[in-house]
XYZ file of C-alpha atoms in Angstrom:
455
model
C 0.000 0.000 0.000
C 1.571 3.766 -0.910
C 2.318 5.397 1.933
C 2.525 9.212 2.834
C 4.197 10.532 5.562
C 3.369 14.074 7.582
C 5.967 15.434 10.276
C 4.511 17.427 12.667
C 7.760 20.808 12.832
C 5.710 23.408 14.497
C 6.993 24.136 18.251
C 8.579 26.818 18.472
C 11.157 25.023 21.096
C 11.296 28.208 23.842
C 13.116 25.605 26.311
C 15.892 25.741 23.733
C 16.686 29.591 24.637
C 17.849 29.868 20.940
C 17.350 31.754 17.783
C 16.983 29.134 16.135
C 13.395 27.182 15.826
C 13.914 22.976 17.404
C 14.129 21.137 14.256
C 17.036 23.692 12.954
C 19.486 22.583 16.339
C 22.331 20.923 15.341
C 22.940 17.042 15.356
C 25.749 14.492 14.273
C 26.298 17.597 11.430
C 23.071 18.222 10.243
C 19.663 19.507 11.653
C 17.151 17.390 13.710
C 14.475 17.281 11.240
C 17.200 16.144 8.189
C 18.243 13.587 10.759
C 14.494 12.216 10.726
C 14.339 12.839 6.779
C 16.881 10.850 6.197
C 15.186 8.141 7.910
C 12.012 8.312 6.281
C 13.948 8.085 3.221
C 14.230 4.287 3.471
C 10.691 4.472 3.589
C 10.064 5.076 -0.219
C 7.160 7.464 0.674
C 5.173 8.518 -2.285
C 4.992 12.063 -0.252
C 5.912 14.005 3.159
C 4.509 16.477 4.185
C 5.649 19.240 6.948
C 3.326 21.215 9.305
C 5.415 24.423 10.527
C 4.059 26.851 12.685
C 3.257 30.810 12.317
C 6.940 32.242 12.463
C 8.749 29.049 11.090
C 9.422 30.510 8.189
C 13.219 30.156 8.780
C 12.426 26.157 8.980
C 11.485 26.354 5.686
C 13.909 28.492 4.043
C 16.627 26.588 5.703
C 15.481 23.169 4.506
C 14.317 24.309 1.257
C 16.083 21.517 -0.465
C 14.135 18.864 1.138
C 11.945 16.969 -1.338
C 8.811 18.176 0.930
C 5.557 19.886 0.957
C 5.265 22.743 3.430
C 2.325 22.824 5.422
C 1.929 25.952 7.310
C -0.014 25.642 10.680
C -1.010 29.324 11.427
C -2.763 28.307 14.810
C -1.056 26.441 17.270
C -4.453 24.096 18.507
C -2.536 20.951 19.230
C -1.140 18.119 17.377
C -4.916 16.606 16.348
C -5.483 19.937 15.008
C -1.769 19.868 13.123
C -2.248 16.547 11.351
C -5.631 17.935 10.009
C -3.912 20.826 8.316
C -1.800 18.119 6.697
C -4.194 15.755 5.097
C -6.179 17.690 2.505
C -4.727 16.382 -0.852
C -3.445 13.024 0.686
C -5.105 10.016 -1.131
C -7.345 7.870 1.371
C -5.799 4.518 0.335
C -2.521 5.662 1.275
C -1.207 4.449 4.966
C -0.446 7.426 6.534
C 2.472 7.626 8.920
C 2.591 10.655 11.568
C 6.127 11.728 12.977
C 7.623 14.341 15.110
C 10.214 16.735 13.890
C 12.196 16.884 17.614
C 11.912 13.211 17.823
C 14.802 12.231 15.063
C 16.536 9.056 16.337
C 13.652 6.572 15.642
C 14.554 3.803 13.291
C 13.773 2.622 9.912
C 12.710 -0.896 10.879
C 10.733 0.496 13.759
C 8.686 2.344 12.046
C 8.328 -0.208 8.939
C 6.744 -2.742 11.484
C 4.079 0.429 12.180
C 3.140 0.759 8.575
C 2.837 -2.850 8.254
C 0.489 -3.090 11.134
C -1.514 -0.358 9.509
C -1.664 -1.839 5.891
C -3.388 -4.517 7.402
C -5.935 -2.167 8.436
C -5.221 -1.235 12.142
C -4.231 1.958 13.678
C -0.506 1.301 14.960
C 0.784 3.596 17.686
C 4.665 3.219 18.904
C 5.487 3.054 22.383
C 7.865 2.773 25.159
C 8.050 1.692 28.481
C 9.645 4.088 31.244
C 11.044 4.094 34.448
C 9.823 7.275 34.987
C 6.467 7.799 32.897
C 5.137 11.352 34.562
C 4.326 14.003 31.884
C 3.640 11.427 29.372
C 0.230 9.743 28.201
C -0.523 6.661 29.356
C -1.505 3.737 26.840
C -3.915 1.531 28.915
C -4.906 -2.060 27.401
C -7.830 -4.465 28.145
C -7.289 -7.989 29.321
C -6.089 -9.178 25.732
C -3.084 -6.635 25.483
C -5.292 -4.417 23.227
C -4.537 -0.738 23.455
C -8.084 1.150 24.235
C -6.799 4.337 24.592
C -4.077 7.085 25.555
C -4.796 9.089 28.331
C -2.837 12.660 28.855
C -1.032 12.526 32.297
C -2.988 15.632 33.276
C -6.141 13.980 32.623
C -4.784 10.309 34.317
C -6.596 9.008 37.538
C -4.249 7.966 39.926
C -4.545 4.234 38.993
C -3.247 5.375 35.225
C -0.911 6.901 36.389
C 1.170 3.514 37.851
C 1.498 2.517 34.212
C 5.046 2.781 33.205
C 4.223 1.778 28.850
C 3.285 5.592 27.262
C 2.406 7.286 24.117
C 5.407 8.248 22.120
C 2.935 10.379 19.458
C 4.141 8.008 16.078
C 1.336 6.078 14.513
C -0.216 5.311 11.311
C -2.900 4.051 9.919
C -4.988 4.522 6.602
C -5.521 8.213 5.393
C -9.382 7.798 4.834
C -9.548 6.127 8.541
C -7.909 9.128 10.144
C -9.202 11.781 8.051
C -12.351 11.014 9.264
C -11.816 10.907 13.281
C -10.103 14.036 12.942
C -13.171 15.134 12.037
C -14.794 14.355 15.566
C -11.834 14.851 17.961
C -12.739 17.648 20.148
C -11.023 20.321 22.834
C -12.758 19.513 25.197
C -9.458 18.996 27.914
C -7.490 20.671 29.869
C -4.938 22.529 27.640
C -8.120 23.390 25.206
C -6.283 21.722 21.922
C -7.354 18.785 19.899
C -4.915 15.857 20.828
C -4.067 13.571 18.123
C -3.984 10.460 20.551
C -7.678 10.953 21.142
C -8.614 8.929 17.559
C -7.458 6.099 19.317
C -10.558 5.715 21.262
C -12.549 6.789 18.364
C -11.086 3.734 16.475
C -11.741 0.830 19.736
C -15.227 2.304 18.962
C -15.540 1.709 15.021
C -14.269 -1.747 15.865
C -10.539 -0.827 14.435
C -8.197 -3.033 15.870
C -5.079 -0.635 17.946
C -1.982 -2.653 17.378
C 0.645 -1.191 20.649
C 3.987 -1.661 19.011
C 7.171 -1.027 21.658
C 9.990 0.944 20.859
C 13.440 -1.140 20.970
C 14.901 1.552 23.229
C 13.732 4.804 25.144
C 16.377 6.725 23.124
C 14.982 5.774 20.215
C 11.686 7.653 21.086
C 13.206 10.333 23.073
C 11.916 14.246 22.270
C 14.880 17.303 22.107
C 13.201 20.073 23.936
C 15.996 21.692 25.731
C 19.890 21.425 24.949
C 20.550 18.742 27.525
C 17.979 16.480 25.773
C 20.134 17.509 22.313
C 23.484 16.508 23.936
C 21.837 13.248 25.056
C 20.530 12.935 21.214
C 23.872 13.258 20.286
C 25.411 10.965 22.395
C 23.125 8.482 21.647
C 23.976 8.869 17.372
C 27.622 8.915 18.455
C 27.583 5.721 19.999
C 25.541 4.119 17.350
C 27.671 5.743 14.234
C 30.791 4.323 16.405
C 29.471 0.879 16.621
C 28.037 0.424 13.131
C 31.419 1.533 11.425
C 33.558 -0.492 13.934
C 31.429 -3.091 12.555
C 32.440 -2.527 8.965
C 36.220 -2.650 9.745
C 37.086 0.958 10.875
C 39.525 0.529 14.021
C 38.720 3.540 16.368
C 40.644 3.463 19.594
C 38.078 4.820 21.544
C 34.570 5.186 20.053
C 33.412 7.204 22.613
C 35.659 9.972 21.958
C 35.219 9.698 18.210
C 32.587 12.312 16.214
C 31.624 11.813 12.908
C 29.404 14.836 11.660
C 28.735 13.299 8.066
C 29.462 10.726 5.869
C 32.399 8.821 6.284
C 33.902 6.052 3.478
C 37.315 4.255 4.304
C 39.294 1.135 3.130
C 41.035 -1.723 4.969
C 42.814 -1.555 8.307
C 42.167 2.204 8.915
C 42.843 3.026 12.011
C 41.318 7.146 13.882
C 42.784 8.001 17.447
C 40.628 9.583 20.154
C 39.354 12.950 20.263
C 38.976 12.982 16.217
C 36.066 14.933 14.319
C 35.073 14.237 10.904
C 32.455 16.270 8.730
C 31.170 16.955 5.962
C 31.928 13.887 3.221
C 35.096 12.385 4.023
C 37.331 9.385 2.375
C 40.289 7.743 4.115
C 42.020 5.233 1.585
C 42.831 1.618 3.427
C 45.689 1.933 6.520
C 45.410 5.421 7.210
C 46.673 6.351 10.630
C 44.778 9.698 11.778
C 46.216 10.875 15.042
C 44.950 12.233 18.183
C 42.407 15.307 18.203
C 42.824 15.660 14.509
C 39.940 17.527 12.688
C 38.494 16.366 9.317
C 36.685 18.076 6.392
C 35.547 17.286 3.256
C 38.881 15.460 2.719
C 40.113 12.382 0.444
C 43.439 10.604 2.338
C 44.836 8.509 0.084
C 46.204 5.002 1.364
C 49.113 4.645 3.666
C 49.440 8.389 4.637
C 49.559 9.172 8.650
C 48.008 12.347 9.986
C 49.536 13.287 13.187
C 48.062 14.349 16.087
C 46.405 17.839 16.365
C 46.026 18.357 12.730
C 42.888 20.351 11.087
C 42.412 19.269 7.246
C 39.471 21.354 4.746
C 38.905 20.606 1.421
C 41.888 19.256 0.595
C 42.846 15.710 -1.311
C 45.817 13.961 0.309
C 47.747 11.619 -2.141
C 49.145 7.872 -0.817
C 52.276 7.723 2.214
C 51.867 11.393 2.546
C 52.492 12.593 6.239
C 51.239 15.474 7.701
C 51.760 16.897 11.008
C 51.804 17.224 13.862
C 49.727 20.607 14.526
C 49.799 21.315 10.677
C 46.839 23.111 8.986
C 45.688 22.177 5.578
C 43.012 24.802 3.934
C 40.528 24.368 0.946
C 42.125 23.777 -2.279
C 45.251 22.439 -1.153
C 46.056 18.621 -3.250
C 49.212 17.174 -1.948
C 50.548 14.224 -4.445
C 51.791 11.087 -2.957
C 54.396 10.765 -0.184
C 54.644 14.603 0.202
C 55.534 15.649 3.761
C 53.917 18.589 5.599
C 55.282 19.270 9.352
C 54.875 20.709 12.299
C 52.994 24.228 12.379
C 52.823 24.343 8.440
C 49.876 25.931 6.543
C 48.824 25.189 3.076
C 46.335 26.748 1.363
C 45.126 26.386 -2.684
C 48.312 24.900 -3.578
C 49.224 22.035 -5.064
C 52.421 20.327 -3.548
C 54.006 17.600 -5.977
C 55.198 13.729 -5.285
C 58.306 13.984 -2.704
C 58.029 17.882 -1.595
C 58.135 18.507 1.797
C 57.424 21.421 4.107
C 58.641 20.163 7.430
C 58.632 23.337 9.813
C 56.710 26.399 10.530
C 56.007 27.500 6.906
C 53.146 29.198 5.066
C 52.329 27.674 1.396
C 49.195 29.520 0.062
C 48.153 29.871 -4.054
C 51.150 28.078 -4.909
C 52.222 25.357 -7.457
C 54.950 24.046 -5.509
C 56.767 20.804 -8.299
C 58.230 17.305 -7.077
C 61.094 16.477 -4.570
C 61.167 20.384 -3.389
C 62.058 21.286 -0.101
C 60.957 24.358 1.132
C 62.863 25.082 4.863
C 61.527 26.426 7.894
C 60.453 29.755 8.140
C 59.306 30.132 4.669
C 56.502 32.235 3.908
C 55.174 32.519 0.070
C 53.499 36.061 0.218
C 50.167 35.808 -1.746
C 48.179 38.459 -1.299
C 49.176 42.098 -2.156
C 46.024 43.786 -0.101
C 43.465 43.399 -3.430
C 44.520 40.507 -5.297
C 46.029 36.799 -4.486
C 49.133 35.928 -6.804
C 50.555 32.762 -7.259
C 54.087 31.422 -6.187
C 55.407 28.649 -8.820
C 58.273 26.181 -7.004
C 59.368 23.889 -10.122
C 60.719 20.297 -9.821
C 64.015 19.963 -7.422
C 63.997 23.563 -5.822
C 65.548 24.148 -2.624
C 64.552 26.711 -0.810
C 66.481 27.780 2.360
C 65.117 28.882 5.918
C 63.379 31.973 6.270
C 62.809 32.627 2.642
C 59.831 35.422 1.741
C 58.542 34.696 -1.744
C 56.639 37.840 -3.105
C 54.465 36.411 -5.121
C 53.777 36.772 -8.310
C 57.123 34.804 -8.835
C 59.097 31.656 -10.140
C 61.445 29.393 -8.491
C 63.030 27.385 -11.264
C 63.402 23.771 -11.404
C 66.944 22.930 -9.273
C 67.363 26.380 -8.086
C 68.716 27.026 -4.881
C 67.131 30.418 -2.731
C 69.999 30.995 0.472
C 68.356 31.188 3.518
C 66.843 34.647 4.881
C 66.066 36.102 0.913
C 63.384 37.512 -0.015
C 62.381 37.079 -3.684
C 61.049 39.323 -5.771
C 61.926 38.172 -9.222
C 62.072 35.138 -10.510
C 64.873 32.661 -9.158
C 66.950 31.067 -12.538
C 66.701 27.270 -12.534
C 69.551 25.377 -11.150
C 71.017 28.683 -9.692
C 72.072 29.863 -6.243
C 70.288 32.951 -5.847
C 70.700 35.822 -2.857
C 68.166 38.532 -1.566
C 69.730 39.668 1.462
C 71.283 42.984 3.658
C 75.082 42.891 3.434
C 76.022 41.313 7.144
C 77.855 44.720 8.980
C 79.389 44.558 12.475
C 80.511 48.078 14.209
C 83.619 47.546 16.346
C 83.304 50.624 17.981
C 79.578 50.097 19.057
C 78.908 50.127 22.490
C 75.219 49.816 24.178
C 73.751 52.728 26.039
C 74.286 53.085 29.686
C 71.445 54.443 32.261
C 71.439 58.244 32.514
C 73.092 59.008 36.041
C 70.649 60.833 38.363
């Protein structure tokens, strides 16, 4: 049976104490509702629809790429009232799934076993059994383990209140079925909105069998209200993206001090030290060595090459038994070719560093094409960028530049030329030439330093 999806996005999340509306927070490196979306993906929903509220505008803008359709909820009337905004335009044969934007950790298979139940004609609600149930509904069953109804905690006589399975607000059922108790739910309660979990009375009474299906896990089903409930969502996806790529190979020496904030592909024996944080899309080639506290970014590592510890790598494309670091810094635009050797307190930014080259100490490479089996000393600063414009700093094959070197770019260092230590360069450097830019070395005999004024 097609099935349609709606996502209820509308609360305006005040317990956040943020700018920015609950389904926009931050999570594993991407929002809480694209967290959810990527879920329902595996779903294969012909549509999804989702309800925003008055002012959640942003929500929309932000996640305009989403294949969704916005549904704007201009009264906030509860969650009954929410879902009927959504349906007009749904097809009634569809099973229709309901979801909550701040509740993005639920899993594919869970919620496949809810639209199953509901193909099959019953209305499937998820729950979850707590320790400690107050504040949420309360599913109560009859004698055969059939859910009769959800009762708000507010609205829970003290015996309801002793039972510990609750409402987690995810069901589905067909669109015709629910379209039609919407259409009799009422506000007649204590907050004076029309709850959602009041059509599953409404179906006991048509004679619609309410299938209960338990959640594996409470943090499966757990809400983000507040930014301690977000730091427990995102320890909770940490652990899980730890375990499922330990489980495809990836050696991490401590998962719990691993973050990946992305998508992460890597080959054989690949091995990521604690402290580590990967984003973005990011591809380590088979026995890579990434040290400790090491930050990752839209990178490809080719195989064999070792990233020391410390080291913060953006946009770049590392060749094969390259080794960078420690506390070296490579920026967008930088490719360095295959065993190419960046040290300690290097930068390197848009430049492309050739097969053998290495920059071993405290240098600055930015907008340069730097050739094979250069060495470019300590100290060495290419100067790029004039105030206006960036210029570009050419090293050809076999250069050796010494210690200290300023390259004024724009400018040419020719293939086996040699630049003396302390120059600076402002025209080109001949190829396989010893070239000088220095202050003639004076020494004044007759110097002496300058004594304290006598009082």
């Amino acid at each position: 049976m097609p099935l349609s999806v709606v996502i209820l996005a509308a609360g305006q999340g005040k317990r956040m104490h943020s700018d920015l509306p609950k389904v926009l927070q931050p999570l594993g490196g991407a929002t809480v509702l694209e967290h959810l979306m990527r879920t329902v993906a595996a779903l294969d929903a012909r549509e999804v629809r989702v309800v925003y509220g008055h002012g959640g505008e942003r929500v929309r803008e932000t996640l305009k790429h989403l294949s969704v359709r916005w549904v704007l909820q201009a009264e906030q009337l509860g969650t009954g009232h929410a879902v009927k905004e959504a349906l007009p335009g749904i097809v009634d044969e569809d099973t229709l799934l309901v979801l909550y934007g701040d509740v993005p950790l639920v899993r594919a298979a869970t919620l496949q076993k809810l639209t199953t139940a509901a193909g099959k004609g019953q209305l499937a609600v998820l729950t979850v059994r707590l320790e400690d149930p107050a504040g949420y509904g309360r599913i109560l069953r009859d004698e055969a383990g059939r859910v009769t109804r959800i009762v708000e905690h507010k609205d829970a006589s003290a015996a309801e209140l002793d039972v510990d399975e609750v409402n987690t607000g995810l069901l589905a059922c067909r669109a015709a079925q629910l379209r039609a108790w919407l259409g009799r739910v009422q506000n007649k309660n204590a907050q004076k909105e029309y709850y959602l979990t009041d059509v599953i009375a409404m179906a006991v009474a048509d004679g619609v069998t309410v299938d209960g299906i338990e959640a594996s896990e409470e943090s499966e089903v757990s809400g983000i209200n507040d930014k301690q409930q977000l730091a427990a969502a995102e320890t909770v996806l940490r652990r899980e993206t730890a375990a499922g790529l330990m489980q495809k190979g990836l050696t991490l020496r401590d998962p719990a001090r691993f973050d990946l904030r992305g998508e992460l592909e890597f080959g054989r024996d690949a091995v990521i030290d604690v402290n580590c944080i990967l984003e973005g899309k990011v591809k380590l080639g088979s026995r890579v060595k990434i040290g400790p506290h090491a930050v990752l970014k839209d990178c490809e590592i080719g195989d064999d090459t070792e990233i020391l510890s410390h080291c913060v790598l953006d946009g770049a494309k590392i060749g094969a038994r390259v080794r960078i670091g420690p506390f070296a810094r490579i920026r967008p635009g930088t490719e360095l070719a295959d065993e190419a050797h960046v040290g300690n307190f290097v930068e390197v930014k848009n430049s492309r560093v050739g097969r053998g080259s290495k920059a071993n100490h405290l240098a600055y490479v930015g907008d340069a094409k730097v050739g094979e089996r250069v060495n470019i000393s300590a100290g060495v600063i290419t100067c790029n960028y004039d105030g206006v414009n960036k210029h570009t700093t050419v090293i050809e094959d076999d250069a050796f530049v010494g210690s200290d070197t300023t390259l004024i770019a724009p400018v040419t260092v020719g293939a086996g030329a040699y630049v003396a230590a302390g120059s600076t360069i402002t025209k080109d450097a001949p190829a396989g030439q010893l070239t000088l830019a220095r202050a003639r070395q004076e020494t004044k005999p007759d110097w002496k330093p300058p004594g304290k004024k006598k009082k």
